[in-house]
Short mmCIF file of C-alpha atoms in Angstrom, two decimals:
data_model
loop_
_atom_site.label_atom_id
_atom_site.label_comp_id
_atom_site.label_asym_id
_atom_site.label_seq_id
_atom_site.Cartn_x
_atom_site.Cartn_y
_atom_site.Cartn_z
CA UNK A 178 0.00 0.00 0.00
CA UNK A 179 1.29 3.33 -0.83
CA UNK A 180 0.22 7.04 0.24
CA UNK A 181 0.68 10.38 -1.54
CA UNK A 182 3.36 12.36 -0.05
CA UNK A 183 4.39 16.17 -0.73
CA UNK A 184 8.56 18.11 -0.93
CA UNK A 185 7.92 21.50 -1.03
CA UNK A 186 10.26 23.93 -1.25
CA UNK A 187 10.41 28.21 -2.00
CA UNK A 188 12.27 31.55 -2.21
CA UNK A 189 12.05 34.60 -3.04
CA UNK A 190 14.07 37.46 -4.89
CA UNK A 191 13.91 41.47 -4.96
CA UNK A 192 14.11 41.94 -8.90
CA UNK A 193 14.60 45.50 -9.48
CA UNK A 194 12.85 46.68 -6.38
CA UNK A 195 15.09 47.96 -3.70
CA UNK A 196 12.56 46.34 -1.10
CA UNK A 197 10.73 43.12 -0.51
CA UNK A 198 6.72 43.34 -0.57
CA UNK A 199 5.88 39.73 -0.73
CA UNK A 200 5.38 37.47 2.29
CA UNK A 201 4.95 33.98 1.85
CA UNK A 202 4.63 30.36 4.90
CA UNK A 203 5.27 27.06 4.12
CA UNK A 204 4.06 25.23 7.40
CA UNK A 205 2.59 21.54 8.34
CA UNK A 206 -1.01 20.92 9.57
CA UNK A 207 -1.63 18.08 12.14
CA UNK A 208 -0.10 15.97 13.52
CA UNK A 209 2.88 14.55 10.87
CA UNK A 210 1.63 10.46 12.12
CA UNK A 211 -2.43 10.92 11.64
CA UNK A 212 -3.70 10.62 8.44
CA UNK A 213 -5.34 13.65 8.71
CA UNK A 214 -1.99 15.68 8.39
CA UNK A 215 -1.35 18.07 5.93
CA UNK A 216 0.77 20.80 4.72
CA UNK A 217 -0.89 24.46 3.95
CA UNK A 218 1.35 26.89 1.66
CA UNK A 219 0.48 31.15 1.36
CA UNK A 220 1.69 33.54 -0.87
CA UNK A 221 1.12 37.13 -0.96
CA UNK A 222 2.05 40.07 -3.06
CA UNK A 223 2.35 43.25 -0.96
CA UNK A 224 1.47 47.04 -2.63
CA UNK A 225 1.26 50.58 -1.35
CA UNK A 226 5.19 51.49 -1.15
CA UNK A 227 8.14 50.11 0.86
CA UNK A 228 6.54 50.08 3.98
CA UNK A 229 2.69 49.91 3.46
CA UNK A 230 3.07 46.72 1.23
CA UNK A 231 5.60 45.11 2.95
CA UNK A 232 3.00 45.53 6.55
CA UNK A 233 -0.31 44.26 4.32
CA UNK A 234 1.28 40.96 3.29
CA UNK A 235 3.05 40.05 6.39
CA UNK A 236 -0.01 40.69 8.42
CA UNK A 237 -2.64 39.10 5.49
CA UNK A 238 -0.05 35.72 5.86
CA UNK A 239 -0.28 35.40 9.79
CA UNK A 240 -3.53 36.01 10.35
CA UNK A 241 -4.90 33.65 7.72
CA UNK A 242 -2.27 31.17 9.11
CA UNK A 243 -3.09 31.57 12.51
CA UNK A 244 -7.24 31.21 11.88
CA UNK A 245 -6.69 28.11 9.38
CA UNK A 246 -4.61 26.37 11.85
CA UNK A 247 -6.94 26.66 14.76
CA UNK A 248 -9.63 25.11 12.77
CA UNK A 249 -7.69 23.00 11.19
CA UNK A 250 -8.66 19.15 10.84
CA UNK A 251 -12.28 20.78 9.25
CA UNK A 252 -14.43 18.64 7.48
CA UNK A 253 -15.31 22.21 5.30
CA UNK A 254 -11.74 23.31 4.60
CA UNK A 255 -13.18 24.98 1.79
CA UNK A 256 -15.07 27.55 4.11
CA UNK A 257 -11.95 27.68 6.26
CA UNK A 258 -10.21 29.05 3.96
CA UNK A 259 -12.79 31.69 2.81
CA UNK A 260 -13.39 32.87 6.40
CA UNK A 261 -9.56 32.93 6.72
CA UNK A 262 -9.35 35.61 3.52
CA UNK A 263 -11.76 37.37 5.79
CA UNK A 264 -10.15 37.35 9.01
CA UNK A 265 -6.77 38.95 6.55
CA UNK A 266 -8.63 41.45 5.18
CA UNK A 267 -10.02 42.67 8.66
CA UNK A 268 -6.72 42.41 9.99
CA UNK A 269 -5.76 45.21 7.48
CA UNK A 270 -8.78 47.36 8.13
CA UNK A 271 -8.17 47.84 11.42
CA UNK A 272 -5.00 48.65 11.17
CA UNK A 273 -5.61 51.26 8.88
CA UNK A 274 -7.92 52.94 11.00
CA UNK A 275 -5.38 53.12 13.30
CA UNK A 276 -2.63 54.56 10.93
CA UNK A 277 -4.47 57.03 8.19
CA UNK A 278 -0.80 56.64 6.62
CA UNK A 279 -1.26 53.19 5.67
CA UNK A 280 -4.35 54.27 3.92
CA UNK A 281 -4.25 51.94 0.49
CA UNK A 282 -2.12 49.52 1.43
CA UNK A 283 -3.19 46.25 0.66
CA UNK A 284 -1.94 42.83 -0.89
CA UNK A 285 -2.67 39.50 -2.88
CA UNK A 286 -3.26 36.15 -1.95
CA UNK A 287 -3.04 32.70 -3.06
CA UNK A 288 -3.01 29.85 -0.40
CA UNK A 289 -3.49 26.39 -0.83
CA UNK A 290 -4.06 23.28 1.56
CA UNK A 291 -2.51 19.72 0.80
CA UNK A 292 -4.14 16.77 2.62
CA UNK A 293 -5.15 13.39 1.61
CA UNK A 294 -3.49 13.55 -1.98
CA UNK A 295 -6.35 16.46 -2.58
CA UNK A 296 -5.23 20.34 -3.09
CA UNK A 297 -8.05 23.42 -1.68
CA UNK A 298 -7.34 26.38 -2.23
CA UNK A 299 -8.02 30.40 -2.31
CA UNK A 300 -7.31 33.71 -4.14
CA UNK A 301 -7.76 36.83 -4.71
CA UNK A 302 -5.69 39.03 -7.12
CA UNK A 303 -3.53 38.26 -9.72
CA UNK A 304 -1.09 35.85 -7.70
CA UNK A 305 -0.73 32.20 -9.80
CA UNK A 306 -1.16 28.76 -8.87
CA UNK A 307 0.12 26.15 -11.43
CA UNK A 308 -0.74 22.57 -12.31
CA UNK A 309 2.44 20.85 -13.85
CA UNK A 310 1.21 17.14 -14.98
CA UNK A 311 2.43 15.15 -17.73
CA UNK A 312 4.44 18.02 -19.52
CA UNK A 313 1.36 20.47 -19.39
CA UNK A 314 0.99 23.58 -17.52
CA UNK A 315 -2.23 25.14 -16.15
CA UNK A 316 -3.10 27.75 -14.37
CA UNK A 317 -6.08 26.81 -11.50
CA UNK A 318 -6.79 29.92 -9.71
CA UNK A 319 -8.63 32.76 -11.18
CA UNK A 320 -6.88 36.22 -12.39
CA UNK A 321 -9.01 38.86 -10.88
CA UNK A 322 -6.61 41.47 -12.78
CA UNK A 323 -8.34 43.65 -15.70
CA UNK A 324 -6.24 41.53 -18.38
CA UNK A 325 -7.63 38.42 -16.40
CA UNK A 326 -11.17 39.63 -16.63
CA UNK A 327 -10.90 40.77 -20.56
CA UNK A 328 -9.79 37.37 -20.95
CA UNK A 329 -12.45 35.00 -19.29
CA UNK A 330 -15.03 37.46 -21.11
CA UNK A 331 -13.64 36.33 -24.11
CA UNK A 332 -13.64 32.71 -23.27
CA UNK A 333 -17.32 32.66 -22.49
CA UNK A 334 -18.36 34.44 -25.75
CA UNK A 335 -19.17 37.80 -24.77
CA UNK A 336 -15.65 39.83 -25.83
CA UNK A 337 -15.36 43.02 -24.38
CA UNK A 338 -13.20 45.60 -25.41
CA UNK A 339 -10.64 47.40 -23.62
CA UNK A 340 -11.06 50.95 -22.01
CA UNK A 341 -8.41 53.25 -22.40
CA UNK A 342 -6.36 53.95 -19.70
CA UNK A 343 -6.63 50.71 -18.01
CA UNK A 344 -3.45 48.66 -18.12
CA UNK A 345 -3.78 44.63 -18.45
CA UNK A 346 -1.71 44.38 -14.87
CA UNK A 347 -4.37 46.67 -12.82
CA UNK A 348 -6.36 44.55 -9.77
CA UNK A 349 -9.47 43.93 -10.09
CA UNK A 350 -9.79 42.36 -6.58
CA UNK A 351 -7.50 42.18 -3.97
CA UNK A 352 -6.52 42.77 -0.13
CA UNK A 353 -7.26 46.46 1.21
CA UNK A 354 -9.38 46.54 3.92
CA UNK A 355 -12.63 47.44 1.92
CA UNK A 356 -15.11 45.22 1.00
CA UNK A 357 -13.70 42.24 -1.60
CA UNK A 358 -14.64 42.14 -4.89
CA UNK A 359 -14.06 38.85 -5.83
CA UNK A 360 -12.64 35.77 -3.65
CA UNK A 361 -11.79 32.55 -5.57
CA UNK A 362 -12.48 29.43 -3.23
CA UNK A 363 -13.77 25.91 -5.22
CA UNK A 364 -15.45 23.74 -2.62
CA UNK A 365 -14.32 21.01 -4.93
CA UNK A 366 -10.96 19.83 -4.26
CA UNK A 367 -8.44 19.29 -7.18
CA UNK A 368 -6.90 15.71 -7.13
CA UNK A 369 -3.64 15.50 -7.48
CA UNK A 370 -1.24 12.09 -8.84
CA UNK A 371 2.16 10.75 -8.19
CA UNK A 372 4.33 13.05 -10.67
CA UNK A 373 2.70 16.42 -10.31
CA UNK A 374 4.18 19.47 -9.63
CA UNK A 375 2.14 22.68 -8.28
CA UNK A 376 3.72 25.92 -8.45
CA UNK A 377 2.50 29.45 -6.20
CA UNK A 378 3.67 32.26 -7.21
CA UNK A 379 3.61 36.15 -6.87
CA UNK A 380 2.89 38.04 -10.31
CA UNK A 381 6.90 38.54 -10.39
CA UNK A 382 7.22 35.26 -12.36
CA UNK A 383 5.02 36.60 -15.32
CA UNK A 384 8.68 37.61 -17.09
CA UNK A 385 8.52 34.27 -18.20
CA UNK A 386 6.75 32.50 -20.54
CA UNK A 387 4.35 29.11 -20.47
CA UNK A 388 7.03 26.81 -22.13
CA UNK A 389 10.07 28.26 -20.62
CA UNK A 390 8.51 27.65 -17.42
CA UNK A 391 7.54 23.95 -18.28
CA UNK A 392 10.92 23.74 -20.02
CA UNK A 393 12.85 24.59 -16.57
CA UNK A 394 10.64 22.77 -14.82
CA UNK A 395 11.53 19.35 -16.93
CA UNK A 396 15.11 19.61 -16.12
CA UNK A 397 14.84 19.85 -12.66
CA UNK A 398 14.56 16.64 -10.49
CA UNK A 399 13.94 18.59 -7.04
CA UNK A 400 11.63 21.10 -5.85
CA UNK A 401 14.85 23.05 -4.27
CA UNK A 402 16.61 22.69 -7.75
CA UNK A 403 13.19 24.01 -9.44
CA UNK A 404 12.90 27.08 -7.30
CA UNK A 405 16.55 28.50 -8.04
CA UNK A 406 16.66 27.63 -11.63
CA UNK A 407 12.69 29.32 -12.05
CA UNK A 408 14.39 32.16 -10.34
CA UNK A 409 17.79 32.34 -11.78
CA UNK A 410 15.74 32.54 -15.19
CA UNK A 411 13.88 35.88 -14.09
CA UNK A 412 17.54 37.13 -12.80
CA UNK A 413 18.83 36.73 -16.16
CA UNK A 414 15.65 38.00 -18.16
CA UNK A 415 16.98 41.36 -16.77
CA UNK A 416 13.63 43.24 -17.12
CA UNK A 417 14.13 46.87 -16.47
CA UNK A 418 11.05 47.09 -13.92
CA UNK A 419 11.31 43.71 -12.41
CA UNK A 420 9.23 43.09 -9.62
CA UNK A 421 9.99 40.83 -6.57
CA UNK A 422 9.43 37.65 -7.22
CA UNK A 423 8.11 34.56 -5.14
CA UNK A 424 8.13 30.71 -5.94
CA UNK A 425 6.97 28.18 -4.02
CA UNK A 426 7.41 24.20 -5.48
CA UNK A 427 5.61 21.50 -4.62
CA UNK A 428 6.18 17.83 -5.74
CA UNK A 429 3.65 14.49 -5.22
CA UNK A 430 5.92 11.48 -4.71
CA UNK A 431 4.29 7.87 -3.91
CA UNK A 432 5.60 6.98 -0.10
CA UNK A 433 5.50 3.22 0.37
CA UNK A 434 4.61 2.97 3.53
CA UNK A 435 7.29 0.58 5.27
CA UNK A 436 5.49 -2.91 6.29
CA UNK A 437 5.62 -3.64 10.15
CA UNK A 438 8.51 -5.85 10.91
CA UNK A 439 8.09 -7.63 14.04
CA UNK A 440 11.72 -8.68 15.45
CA UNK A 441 12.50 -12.47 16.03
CA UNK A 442 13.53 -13.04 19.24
CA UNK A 443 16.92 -13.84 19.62
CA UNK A 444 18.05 -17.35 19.85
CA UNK A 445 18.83 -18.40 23.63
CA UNK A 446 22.81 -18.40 23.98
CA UNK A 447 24.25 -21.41 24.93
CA UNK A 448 27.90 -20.85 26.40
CA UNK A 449 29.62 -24.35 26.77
CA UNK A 450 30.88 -24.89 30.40
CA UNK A 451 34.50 -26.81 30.22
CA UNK A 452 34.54 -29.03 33.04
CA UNK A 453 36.51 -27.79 36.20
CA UNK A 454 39.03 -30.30 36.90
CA UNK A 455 38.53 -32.98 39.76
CA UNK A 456 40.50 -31.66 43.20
CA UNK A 457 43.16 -33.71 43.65
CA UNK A 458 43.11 -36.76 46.22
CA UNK A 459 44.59 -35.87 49.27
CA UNK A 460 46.06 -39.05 51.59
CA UNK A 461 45.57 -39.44 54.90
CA UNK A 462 49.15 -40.25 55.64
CA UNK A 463 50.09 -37.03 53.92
CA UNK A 464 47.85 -34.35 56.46
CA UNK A 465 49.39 -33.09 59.27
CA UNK A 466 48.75 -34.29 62.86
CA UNK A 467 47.14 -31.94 64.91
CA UNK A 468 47.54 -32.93 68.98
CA UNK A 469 44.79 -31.39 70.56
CA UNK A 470 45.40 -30.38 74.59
CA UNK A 471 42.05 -30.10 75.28
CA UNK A 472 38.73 -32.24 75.93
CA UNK A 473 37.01 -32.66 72.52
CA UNK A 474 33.59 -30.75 72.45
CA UNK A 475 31.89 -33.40 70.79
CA UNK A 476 31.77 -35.63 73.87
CA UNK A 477 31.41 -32.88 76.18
CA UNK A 478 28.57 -32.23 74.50
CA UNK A 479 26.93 -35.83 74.59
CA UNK A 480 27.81 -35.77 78.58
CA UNK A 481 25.74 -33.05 79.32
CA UNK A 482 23.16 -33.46 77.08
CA UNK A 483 22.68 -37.29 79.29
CA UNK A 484 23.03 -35.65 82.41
CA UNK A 485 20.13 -32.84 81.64
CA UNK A 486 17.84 -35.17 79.74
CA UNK A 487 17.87 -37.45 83.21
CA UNK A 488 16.74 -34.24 85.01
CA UNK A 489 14.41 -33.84 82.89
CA UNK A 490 12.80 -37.57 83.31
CA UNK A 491 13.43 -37.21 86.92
CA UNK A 492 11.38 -34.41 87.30
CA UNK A 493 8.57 -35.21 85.42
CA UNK A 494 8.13 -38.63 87.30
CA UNK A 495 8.23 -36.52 90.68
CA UNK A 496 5.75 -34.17 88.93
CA UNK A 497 3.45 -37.20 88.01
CA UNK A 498 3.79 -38.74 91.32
CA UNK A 499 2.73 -35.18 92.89
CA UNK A 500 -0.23 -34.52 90.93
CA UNK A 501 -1.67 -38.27 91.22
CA UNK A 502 -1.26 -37.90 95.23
CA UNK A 503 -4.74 -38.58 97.00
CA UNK A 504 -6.13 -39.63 93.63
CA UNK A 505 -5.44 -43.24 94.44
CA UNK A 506 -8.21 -46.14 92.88
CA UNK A 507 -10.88 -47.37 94.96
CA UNK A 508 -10.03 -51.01 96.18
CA UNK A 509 -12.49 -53.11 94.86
CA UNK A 510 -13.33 -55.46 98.19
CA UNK A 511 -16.07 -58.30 97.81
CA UNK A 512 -18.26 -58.03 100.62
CA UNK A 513 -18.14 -61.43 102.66
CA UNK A 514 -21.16 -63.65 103.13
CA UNK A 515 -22.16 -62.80 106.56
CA UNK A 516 -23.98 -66.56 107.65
CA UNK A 517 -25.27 -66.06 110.95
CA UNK A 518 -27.28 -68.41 111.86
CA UNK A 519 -29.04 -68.49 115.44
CA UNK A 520 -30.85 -71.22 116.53
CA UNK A 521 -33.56 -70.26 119.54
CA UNK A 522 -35.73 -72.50 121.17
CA UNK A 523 -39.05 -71.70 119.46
CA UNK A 524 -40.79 -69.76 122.24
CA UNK A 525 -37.38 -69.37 124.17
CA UNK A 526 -36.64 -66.13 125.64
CA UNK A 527 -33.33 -66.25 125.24
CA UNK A 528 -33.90 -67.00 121.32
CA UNK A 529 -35.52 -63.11 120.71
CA UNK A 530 -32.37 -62.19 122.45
CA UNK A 531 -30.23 -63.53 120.07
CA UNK A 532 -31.69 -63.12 116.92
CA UNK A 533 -31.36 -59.39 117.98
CA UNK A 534 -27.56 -59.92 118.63
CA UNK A 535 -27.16 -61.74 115.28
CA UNK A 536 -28.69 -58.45 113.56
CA UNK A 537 -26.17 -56.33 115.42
CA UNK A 538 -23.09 -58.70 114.89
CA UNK A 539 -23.89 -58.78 111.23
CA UNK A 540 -23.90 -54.81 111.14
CA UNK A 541 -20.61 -54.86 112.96
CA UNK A 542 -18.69 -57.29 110.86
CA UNK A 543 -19.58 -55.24 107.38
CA UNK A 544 -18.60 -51.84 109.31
CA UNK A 545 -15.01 -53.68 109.76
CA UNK A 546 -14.76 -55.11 106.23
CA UNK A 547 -15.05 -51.32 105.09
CA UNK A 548 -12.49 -50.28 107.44
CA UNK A 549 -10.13 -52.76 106.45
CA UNK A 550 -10.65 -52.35 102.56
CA UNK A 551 -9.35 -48.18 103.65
CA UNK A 552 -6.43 -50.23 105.75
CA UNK A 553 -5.72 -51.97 103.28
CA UNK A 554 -3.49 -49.40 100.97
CA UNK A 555 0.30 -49.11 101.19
CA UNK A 556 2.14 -46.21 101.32
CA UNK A 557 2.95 -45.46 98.05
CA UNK A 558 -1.00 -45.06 97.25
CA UNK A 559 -1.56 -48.09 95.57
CA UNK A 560 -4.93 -50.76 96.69
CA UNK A 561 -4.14 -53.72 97.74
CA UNK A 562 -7.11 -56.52 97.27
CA UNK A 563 -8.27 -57.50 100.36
CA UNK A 564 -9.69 -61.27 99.75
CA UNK A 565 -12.88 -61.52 102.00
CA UNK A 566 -12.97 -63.44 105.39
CA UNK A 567 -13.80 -66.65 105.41
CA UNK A 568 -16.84 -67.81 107.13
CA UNK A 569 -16.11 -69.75 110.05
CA UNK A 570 -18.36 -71.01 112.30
CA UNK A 571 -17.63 -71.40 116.02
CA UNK A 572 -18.84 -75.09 117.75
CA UNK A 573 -19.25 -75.05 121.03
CA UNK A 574 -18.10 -78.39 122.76
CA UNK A 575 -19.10 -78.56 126.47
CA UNK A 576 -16.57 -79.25 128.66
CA UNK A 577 -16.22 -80.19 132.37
CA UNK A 578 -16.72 -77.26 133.76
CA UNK A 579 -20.12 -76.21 131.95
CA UNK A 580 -22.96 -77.11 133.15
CA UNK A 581 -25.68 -78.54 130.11
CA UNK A 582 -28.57 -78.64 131.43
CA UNK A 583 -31.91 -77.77 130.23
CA UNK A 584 -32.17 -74.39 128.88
CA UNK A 585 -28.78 -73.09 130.21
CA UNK A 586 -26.69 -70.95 127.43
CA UNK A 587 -23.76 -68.99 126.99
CA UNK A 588 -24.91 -65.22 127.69
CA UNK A 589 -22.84 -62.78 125.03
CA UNK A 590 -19.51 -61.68 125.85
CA UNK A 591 -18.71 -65.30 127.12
CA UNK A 592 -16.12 -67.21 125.29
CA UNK A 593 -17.82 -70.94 124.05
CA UNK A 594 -14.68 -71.63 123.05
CA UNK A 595 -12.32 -71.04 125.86
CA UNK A 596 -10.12 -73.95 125.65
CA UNK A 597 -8.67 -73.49 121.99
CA UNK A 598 -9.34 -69.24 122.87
CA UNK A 599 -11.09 -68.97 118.98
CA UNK A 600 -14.38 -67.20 120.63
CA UNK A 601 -12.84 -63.69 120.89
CA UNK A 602 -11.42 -63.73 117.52
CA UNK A 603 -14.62 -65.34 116.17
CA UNK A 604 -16.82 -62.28 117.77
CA UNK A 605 -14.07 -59.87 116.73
CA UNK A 606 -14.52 -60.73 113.18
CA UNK A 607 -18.55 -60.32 113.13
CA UNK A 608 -18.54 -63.93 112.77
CA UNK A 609 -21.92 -66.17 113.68
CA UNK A 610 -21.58 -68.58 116.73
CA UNK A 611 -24.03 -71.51 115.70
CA UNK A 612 -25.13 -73.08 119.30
CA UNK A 613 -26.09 -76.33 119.61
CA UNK A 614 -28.23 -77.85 122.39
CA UNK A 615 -26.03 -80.18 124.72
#
């Protein structure tokens, strides 16, 4: 894909004036990236004297730059650039009725606007803008001078003929502050191709002819080169009266635009490691014997590390032993079968007298079972199983020195067993004496 690109290029020379009336700005539009960006070139041709004409052309050229470039991208450039010849031309009339010695100053103007391979432009007075394509040269912008006008009168059939006293060079419409006359603004754009050349120029450039200017045009390659040779040739025409003169070049090239390259990423470096040689065997035999005066720290280390984890077990045992202290298990003690049996004479009083011992005896003998299970733990707090006591039952045997008769017992507290001495354990113990009848 390609895109329409622009080299411009200008100068200017005095001719035979000893001053310079024309003012002319090459500037850029945009910004240069966007595809909206353009280039905007002005000429004008100052009149009035040295200083008037020299004031009206560098004041018509800022202020038309400075409104065109704050309204600049316009989808109506075309009415930019009208309202821009406006904004000039006021510029001049109030400063002329600010200095009454400026009165009559005033200047041409040709200005054109490059964007999008598409030229706009505007003009008023005699000031030229030429289309160089394909060997051919055209002039695009009307001549509001009276020659200008005689001519286009002819061209559309209606001839006129020329008063006397006017000269073919006098304006018919320019820059003075007053109202304008005529203001030549297409709101068609002219296309422009790959090859074309478009030349601005004040009326200075008139010394030359159509095919000397297409002629030095052709042997130029460059805009720059066009410019000096276009004004070398007016040098050299030597007119007495020659005016200053202003060219302004501007060539269409084709700019390819460069396709994005996207950088590879470079290749990984691989550096090759040489192999660090092996260190070197070193024998036993061959290292130095160190004597060493004192205890190694290695075993000093392993002694006390014994010594504090004993403490350490010590004092957790005592710790255990201390909290479990009073928390010592139940003994589990099986309650003895208590087998009392008391045999009364039915009717006997001394029967209901026993069988109300037996009942206490029995309450006795479990009181001392529980006291005995409580006396039954060590010191160190552990139970110790207390097996139950067996039942025993005590036999009385009469001996010589009882007497058995008839109804005649043992009263409680006596000891039926006195010879073997078993009675006072056997009461002691909650046992049962079982008495028999002699």
């Amino acid at each position: 894909m390609s895109v329409l690109s622009f080299d411009i290029s200008g100068s200017q020379i005095d001719g035979a004036r000893d001053y310079q009336e024309d003012a002319f700005l090459i500037t850029h539009l945009g910004d240069a990236d966007a595809d909206s960006a353009g280039s905007m070139v002005i000429v004008a041709d100052g009149m009035g004297g040295h200083a008037a004409g020299n004031v009206a052309s560098n004041m018509a050229v800022q202020t038309f730059n400075r409104h065109l470039s704050k309204n600049f991208p316009n989808e109506n450039i075309s009415n930019v650039l009208y309202e821009a010849v406006l904004q000039a031309n006021g510029s001049i009339t109030a400063t002329v009725s600010e200095t009454a010695a400026l009165k009559g100053m005033g200047c041409t103007l040709v200005a054109c606007v490059l964007e999008r391979g598409q030229l706009r432009w505007v003009s008023v007075g005699d000031s030229h803008l030429y289309l160089l394509r394909n060997g051919d040269l055209s002039k695009k912008n009307a001549d509001h001078s009276y020659g200008g006008f005689l001519d286009r009168m002819a061209e559309a059939g209606t001839p006129v003929e020329a008063e006397a006293g006017f000269s073919r060079n006098m304006l018919m419409s320019a820059l003075t502050g007053d109202d304008i006359a005529e203001i030549d603004c297409p709101e068609s754009p002219l296309p422009l191709k790959r090859g074309d050349r478009v030349i601005l120029s004040s009326d200075g450039l008139d010394t030359l002819d159509k095919q000397q200017i297409i002629d030095i045009c052709a042997a130029q390659a460059t805009p720059k080169a066009c410019v000096d040779a276009l004004l070398q040739a007016v040098n050299d025409a030597g007119a007495p009266r020659q005016d200053n003169t202003t060219v302004i070049v501007i060539d269409v090239i084709e700019k390819a635009e460069a396709p994005l390259e996207i950088a590879a990423a470079p290749a990984p470096r691989l550096e090759e490691i040489s192999p660090q040689p092996a260190p070197a065997r070193v024998s036993a035999r061959s290292l130095p014997t160190v004597e060493d005066d004192e205890p190694r720290r290695g075993t000093m280390g392993m002694v006390v590390g014994i010594v504090l984890a004993l403490l350490a077990l010590g004092g957790g045992g005592y710790w255990y032993w201390m909290q479990n202290q009073g928390k010592t298990p139940v003994a589990t003690v099986d309650k003895p079968e208590l087998d009392i049996e008391a045999e009364a004479e039915p009717g006997g009083r001394n029967g209901h007298r026993r069988a109300g011992r037996s009942d206490h005896r029995k309450q006795a003998a479990i009181g001392k079972c529980r006291r005995r299970a409580g006396a039954g733990r060590h010191g160190n707090g552990a139970a110790v199983q207390t097996r139950p006591v067996p039942r025993r039952t005590a036999r009385w045997r009469p001996g010589p020195a009882h007497d058995l008769g008839a109804g005649r017992h043992v009263h409680h507290g006596q000891s039926a067993g006195a010879d073997r001495g078993r009675a006072p354990r056997a009461q002691r113990r909650g046992q049962a004496v079982r008495h028999r009848r002699a």
